[in-house]
Amino acid sequence: LTPTRGITFTIGTYLSSIILVMVQVLVLFLIAFFGFASYMMNNLLLVLPIIFILASIFIFLGISIGYLFKSEETAIIGSVSLCIIFLIASELILPIETLPKMVSMFTSFNPFVLGETILRKLIIFELPIMSVIKETAILGGYAIIAFFLALFGQKRLKKDL
């Protein structure tokens, strides 16, 4: 009933989503630690900020998609389509090295691929954070761009009403 600024509403949506995601990540880490006696905990303090940045990117993209489409059905179709694009443009289906050079270059900047590369370097190879600083900076830039996309989408929605 009270007038709320658009950024307050967007930040509130983001905070509730990030809290939920971080609880889910905590549960997964507890399962990995107690269930698998994983060596993943060696670089836990390096992995958590990367997961936070990745979650922020995808949360803000989801908020943007929600503001972009007028109905719930089209927003779901848009988000599933974006997920499929990220999935196809990752190493999960086809190795990036087998793609043509130009496609491979663009695919390597996919946030899903960047996050997977960073986490592999930190968890499996136990490399220091300085070895992934470039990829982390790119992910940080994506998070900032996604945040502004969400704000733009919210302002656009407000104008349409």
PDB file of C-alpha atoms in Angstrom:
ATOM      1  CA  LEU A   1       0.000   0.000   0.000  1.00  0.00           C
ATOM      2  CA  THR A   2       2.947   2.314   0.452  1.00  0.00           C
ATOM      3  CA  PRO A   3       4.925   3.593  -2.488  1.00  0.00           C
ATOM      4  CA  THR A   4       8.043   1.499  -2.916  1.00  0.00           C
ATOM      5  CA  ARG A   5      10.900   2.399  -5.211  1.00  0.00           C
ATOM      6  CA  GLY A   6      11.613  -0.073  -7.995  1.00  0.00           C
ATOM      7  CA  ILE A   7      15.137  -0.769  -6.813  1.00  0.00           C
ATOM      8  CA  THR A   8      13.831  -1.688  -3.354  1.00  0.00           C
ATOM      9  CA  PHE A   9      11.456  -4.246  -4.823  1.00  0.00           C
ATOM     10  CA  THR A  10      14.170  -5.687  -7.103  1.00  0.00           C
ATOM     11  CA  ILE A  11      16.706  -5.904  -4.264  1.00  0.00           C
ATOM     12  CA  GLY A  12      14.081  -7.547  -2.037  1.00  0.00           C
ATOM     13  CA  THR A  13      13.387 -10.172  -4.686  1.00  0.00           C
ATOM     14  CA  TYR A  14      17.119 -10.716  -5.137  1.00  0.00           C
ATOM     15  CA  LEU A  15      17.808 -11.047  -1.397  1.00  0.00           C
ATOM     16  CA  SER A  16      15.060 -13.594  -0.851  1.00  0.00           C
ATOM     17  CA  SER A  17      16.318 -15.615  -3.818  1.00  0.00           C
ATOM     18  CA  ILE A  18      19.994 -15.458  -2.817  1.00  0.00           C
ATOM     19  CA  ILE A  19      19.182 -16.548   0.737  1.00  0.00           C
ATOM     20  CA  LEU A  20      17.294 -19.536  -0.628  1.00  0.00           C
ATOM     21  CA  VAL A  21      20.138 -20.448  -2.998  1.00  0.00           C
ATOM     22  CA  MET A  22      22.782 -20.119  -0.280  1.00  0.00           C
ATOM     23  CA  VAL A  23      20.804 -22.421   2.024  1.00  0.00           C
ATOM     24  CA  GLN A  24      20.644 -24.952  -0.818  1.00  0.00           C
ATOM     25  CA  VAL A  25      24.402 -24.616  -1.397  1.00  0.00           C
ATOM     26  CA  LEU A  26      25.026 -25.113   2.332  1.00  0.00           C
ATOM     27  CA  VAL A  27      22.981 -28.321   2.285  1.00  0.00           C
ATOM     28  CA  LEU A  28      24.890 -29.578  -0.769  1.00  0.00           C
ATOM     29  CA  PHE A  29      28.231 -28.812   0.873  1.00  0.00           C
ATOM     30  CA  LEU A  30      27.174 -30.589   4.063  1.00  0.00           C
ATOM     31  CA  ILE A  31      26.156 -33.647   2.056  1.00  0.00           C
ATOM     32  CA  ALA A  32      29.455 -33.541   0.161  1.00  0.00           C
ATOM     33  CA  PHE A  33      31.460 -33.142   3.349  1.00  0.00           C
ATOM     34  CA  PHE A  34      29.773 -35.804   5.459  1.00  0.00           C
ATOM     35  CA  GLY A  35      28.603 -38.148   2.724  1.00  0.00           C
ATOM     36  CA  PHE A  36      31.584 -38.230   0.438  1.00  0.00           C
ATOM     37  CA  ALA A  37      34.427 -37.014   2.682  1.00  0.00           C
ATOM     38  CA  SER A  38      35.164 -34.626  -0.132  1.00  0.00           C
ATOM     39  CA  TYR A  39      38.374 -32.700  -0.472  1.00  0.00           C
ATOM     40  CA  MET A  40      36.213 -29.847  -1.695  1.00  0.00           C
ATOM     41  CA  MET A  41      36.450 -28.137   1.668  1.00  0.00           C
ATOM     42  CA  ASN A  42      40.120 -27.252   1.089  1.00  0.00           C
ATOM     43  CA  ASN A  43      39.183 -24.242  -1.049  1.00  0.00           C
ATOM     44  CA  LEU A  44      35.756 -23.577   0.431  1.00  0.00           C
ATOM     45  CA  LEU A  45      36.484 -19.926   1.164  1.00  0.00           C
ATOM     46  CA  LEU A  46      37.460 -19.446  -2.473  1.00  0.00           C
ATOM     47  CA  VAL A  47      34.515 -21.393  -3.876  1.00  0.00           C
ATOM     48  CA  LEU A  48      31.725 -19.639  -1.948  1.00  0.00           C
ATOM     49  CA  PRO A  49      32.249 -16.166  -3.482  1.00  0.00           C
ATOM     50  CA  ILE A  50      32.290 -17.697  -6.967  1.00  0.00           C
ATOM     51  CA  ILE A  51      29.023 -19.521  -6.266  1.00  0.00           C
ATOM     52  CA  PHE A  52      27.589 -16.268  -4.886  1.00  0.00           C
ATOM     53  CA  ILE A  53      28.527 -14.389  -8.074  1.00  0.00           C
ATOM     54  CA  LEU A  54      27.136 -17.161 -10.292  1.00  0.00           C
ATOM     55  CA  ALA A  55      23.889 -17.275  -8.328  1.00  0.00           C
ATOM     56  CA  SER A  56      23.600 -13.493  -8.563  1.00  0.00           C
ATOM     57  CA  ILE A  57      24.008 -13.586 -12.338  1.00  0.00           C
ATOM     58  CA  PHE A  58      21.298 -16.174 -12.845  1.00  0.00           C
ATOM     59  CA  ILE A  59      18.947 -14.609 -10.274  1.00  0.00           C
ATOM     60  CA  PHE A  60      19.180 -11.193 -11.926  1.00  0.00           C
ATOM     61  CA  LEU A  61      18.714 -12.782 -15.357  1.00  0.00           C
ATOM     62  CA  GLY A  62      15.605 -14.524 -14.022  1.00  0.00           C
ATOM     63  CA  ILE A  63      14.276 -11.272 -12.611  1.00  0.00           C
ATOM     64  CA  SER A  64      14.951  -9.579 -15.958  1.00  0.00           C
ATOM     65  CA  ILE A  65      13.092 -12.286 -17.852  1.00  0.00           C
ATOM     66  CA  GLY A  66      10.195 -11.987 -15.422  1.00  0.00           C
ATOM     67  CA  TYR A  67       9.967  -8.252 -16.105  1.00  0.00           C
ATOM     68  CA  LEU A  68      10.469  -8.640 -19.861  1.00  0.00           C
ATOM     69  CA  PHE A  69       7.437 -10.831 -20.538  1.00  0.00           C
ATOM     70  CA  LYS A  70       3.867  -9.924 -19.726  1.00  0.00           C
ATOM     71  CA  SER A  71       2.521 -13.370 -18.829  1.00  0.00           C
ATOM     72  CA  GLU A  72       3.848 -16.155 -16.653  1.00  0.00           C
ATOM     73  CA  GLU A  73       3.723 -18.665 -19.513  1.00  0.00           C
ATOM     74  CA  THR A  74       5.921 -16.595 -21.835  1.00  0.00           C
ATOM     75  CA  ALA A  75       8.346 -15.870 -18.977  1.00  0.00           C
ATOM     76  CA  ILE A  76       8.704 -19.614 -18.376  1.00  0.00           C
ATOM     77  CA  ILE A  77       9.264 -20.235 -22.090  1.00  0.00           C
ATOM     78  CA  GLY A  78      11.842 -17.421 -22.174  1.00  0.00           C
ATOM     79  CA  SER A  79      13.734 -18.706 -19.147  1.00  0.00           C
ATOM     80  CA  VAL A  80      13.728 -22.301 -20.401  1.00  0.00           C
ATOM     81  CA  SER A  81      14.963 -21.076 -23.789  1.00  0.00           C
ATOM     82  CA  LEU A  82      17.794 -19.134 -22.146  1.00  0.00           C
ATOM     83  CA  CYS A  83      18.724 -22.204 -20.086  1.00  0.00           C
ATOM     84  CA  ILE A  84      18.816 -24.339 -23.220  1.00  0.00           C
ATOM     85  CA  ILE A  85      21.047 -21.793 -24.959  1.00  0.00           C
ATOM     86  CA  PHE A  86      23.431 -21.769 -21.974  1.00  0.00           C
ATOM     87  CA  LEU A  87      23.381 -25.573 -21.875  1.00  0.00           C
ATOM     88  CA  ILE A  88      24.024 -26.021 -25.599  1.00  0.00           C
ATOM     89  CA  ALA A  89      26.798 -23.414 -25.483  1.00  0.00           C
ATOM     90  CA  SER A  90      28.610 -25.292 -22.717  1.00  0.00           C
ATOM     91  CA  GLU A  91      30.976 -28.240 -22.601  1.00  0.00           C
ATOM     92  CA  LEU A  92      28.233 -30.541 -21.381  1.00  0.00           C
ATOM     93  CA  ILE A  93      26.992 -31.564 -24.828  1.00  0.00           C
ATOM     94  CA  LEU A  94      29.901 -30.875 -27.147  1.00  0.00           C
ATOM     95  CA  PRO A  95      33.503 -30.100 -26.141  1.00  0.00           C
ATOM     96  CA  ILE A  96      34.392 -26.491 -26.851  1.00  0.00           C
ATOM     97  CA  GLU A  97      37.666 -27.553 -28.448  1.00  0.00           C
ATOM     98  CA  THR A  98      35.792 -29.321 -31.287  1.00  0.00           C
ATOM     99  CA  LEU A  99      33.802 -26.214 -32.252  1.00  0.00           C
ATOM    100  CA  PRO A 100      34.985 -23.749 -34.898  1.00  0.00           C
ATOM    101  CA  LYS A 101      37.409 -21.171 -33.508  1.00  0.00           C
ATOM    102  CA  MET A 102      34.978 -18.223 -33.590  1.00  0.00           C
ATOM    103  CA  VAL A 103      32.122 -20.192 -31.975  1.00  0.00           C
ATOM    104  CA  SER A 104      34.549 -21.603 -29.416  1.00  0.00           C
ATOM    105  CA  MET A 105      35.656 -18.101 -28.456  1.00  0.00           C
ATOM    106  CA  PHE A 106      32.087 -16.900 -27.848  1.00  0.00           C
ATOM    107  CA  THR A 107      31.169 -20.110 -26.032  1.00  0.00           C
ATOM    108  CA  SER A 108      34.066 -19.700 -23.630  1.00  0.00           C
ATOM    109  CA  PHE A 109      32.437 -16.474 -22.350  1.00  0.00           C
ATOM    110  CA  ASN A 110      29.211 -18.264 -21.411  1.00  0.00           C
ATOM    111  CA  PRO A 111      28.672 -17.662 -17.655  1.00  0.00           C
ATOM    112  CA  PHE A 112      27.889 -21.353 -17.196  1.00  0.00           C
ATOM    113  CA  VAL A 113      31.228 -22.324 -18.828  1.00  0.00           C
ATOM    114  CA  LEU A 114      33.178 -19.659 -16.940  1.00  0.00           C
ATOM    115  CA  GLY A 115      31.707 -20.764 -13.614  1.00  0.00           C
ATOM    116  CA  GLU A 116      32.384 -24.420 -14.336  1.00  0.00           C
ATOM    117  CA  THR A 117      35.977 -23.639 -15.357  1.00  0.00           C
ATOM    118  CA  ILE A 118      36.607 -21.580 -12.216  1.00  0.00           C
ATOM    119  CA  LEU A 119      35.103 -24.193  -9.918  1.00  0.00           C
ATOM    120  CA  ARG A 120      37.078 -26.978 -11.604  1.00  0.00           C
ATOM    121  CA  LYS A 121      40.331 -25.049 -11.155  1.00  0.00           C
ATOM    122  CA  LEU A 122      39.594 -24.245  -7.517  1.00  0.00           C
ATOM    123  CA  ILE A 123      38.099 -27.564  -6.392  1.00  0.00           C
ATOM    124  CA  ILE A 124      39.805 -30.245  -8.459  1.00  0.00           C
ATOM    125  CA  PHE A 125      43.162 -28.675  -9.243  1.00  0.00           C
ATOM    126  CA  GLU A 126      43.290 -26.592  -6.029  1.00  0.00           C
ATOM    127  CA  LEU A 127      44.796 -23.607  -7.822  1.00  0.00           C
ATOM    128  CA  PRO A 128      45.083 -20.228  -6.068  1.00  0.00           C
ATOM    129  CA  ILE A 129      42.480 -17.528  -6.649  1.00  0.00           C
ATOM    130  CA  MET A 130      44.947 -15.489  -8.713  1.00  0.00           C
ATOM    131  CA  SER A 131      44.805 -18.146 -11.436  1.00  0.00           C
ATOM    132  CA  VAL A 132      41.104 -17.441 -12.027  1.00  0.00           C
ATOM    133  CA  ILE A 133      41.030 -13.686 -11.443  1.00  0.00           C
ATOM    134  CA  LYS A 134      40.302 -12.873 -15.113  1.00  0.00           C
ATOM    135  CA  GLU A 135      37.329 -15.258 -15.285  1.00  0.00           C
ATOM    136  CA  THR A 136      36.063 -14.004 -11.921  1.00  0.00           C
ATOM    137  CA  ALA A 137      36.233 -10.396 -13.149  1.00  0.00           C
ATOM    138  CA  ILE A 138      34.225 -11.347 -16.246  1.00  0.00           C
ATOM    139  CA  LEU A 139      31.604 -13.031 -14.046  1.00  0.00           C
ATOM    140  CA  GLY A 140      31.486  -9.933 -11.839  1.00  0.00           C
ATOM    141  CA  GLY A 141      30.877  -7.827 -14.937  1.00  0.00           C
ATOM    142  CA  TYR A 142      28.073 -10.173 -15.973  1.00  0.00           C
ATOM    143  CA  ALA A 143      26.501  -9.823 -12.517  1.00  0.00           C
ATOM    144  CA  ILE A 144      26.578  -6.024 -12.765  1.00  0.00           C
ATOM    145  CA  ILE A 145      25.097  -6.109 -16.288  1.00  0.00           C
ATOM    146  CA  ALA A 146      22.371  -8.526 -15.166  1.00  0.00           C
ATOM    147  CA  PHE A 147      21.572  -6.239 -12.206  1.00  0.00           C
ATOM    148  CA  PHE A 148      21.121  -3.254 -14.500  1.00  0.00           C
ATOM    149  CA  LEU A 149      19.035  -5.367 -16.884  1.00  0.00           C
ATOM    150  CA  ALA A 150      16.745  -6.204 -13.968  1.00  0.00           C
ATOM    151  CA  LEU A 151      16.457  -2.526 -13.021  1.00  0.00           C
ATOM    152  CA  PHE A 152      15.784  -1.582 -16.644  1.00  0.00           C
ATOM    153  CA  GLY A 153      13.126  -4.290 -16.910  1.00  0.00           C
ATOM    154  CA  GLN A 154      11.470  -3.083 -13.725  1.00  0.00           C
ATOM    155  CA  LYS A 155      11.377   0.521 -14.977  1.00  0.00           C
ATOM    156  CA  ARG A 156       9.999  -0.651 -18.316  1.00  0.00           C
ATOM    157  CA  LEU A 157       7.268  -2.594 -16.547  1.00  0.00           C
ATOM    158  CA  LYS A 158       6.399   0.430 -14.433  1.00  0.00           C
ATOM    159  CA  LYS A 159       6.006   2.571 -17.590  1.00  0.00           C
ATOM    160  CA  ASP A 160       3.740  -0.048 -19.201  1.00  0.00           C
ATOM    161  CA  LEU A 161       1.399   0.035 -16.205  1.00  0.00           C
TER     162      LEU A 161
END
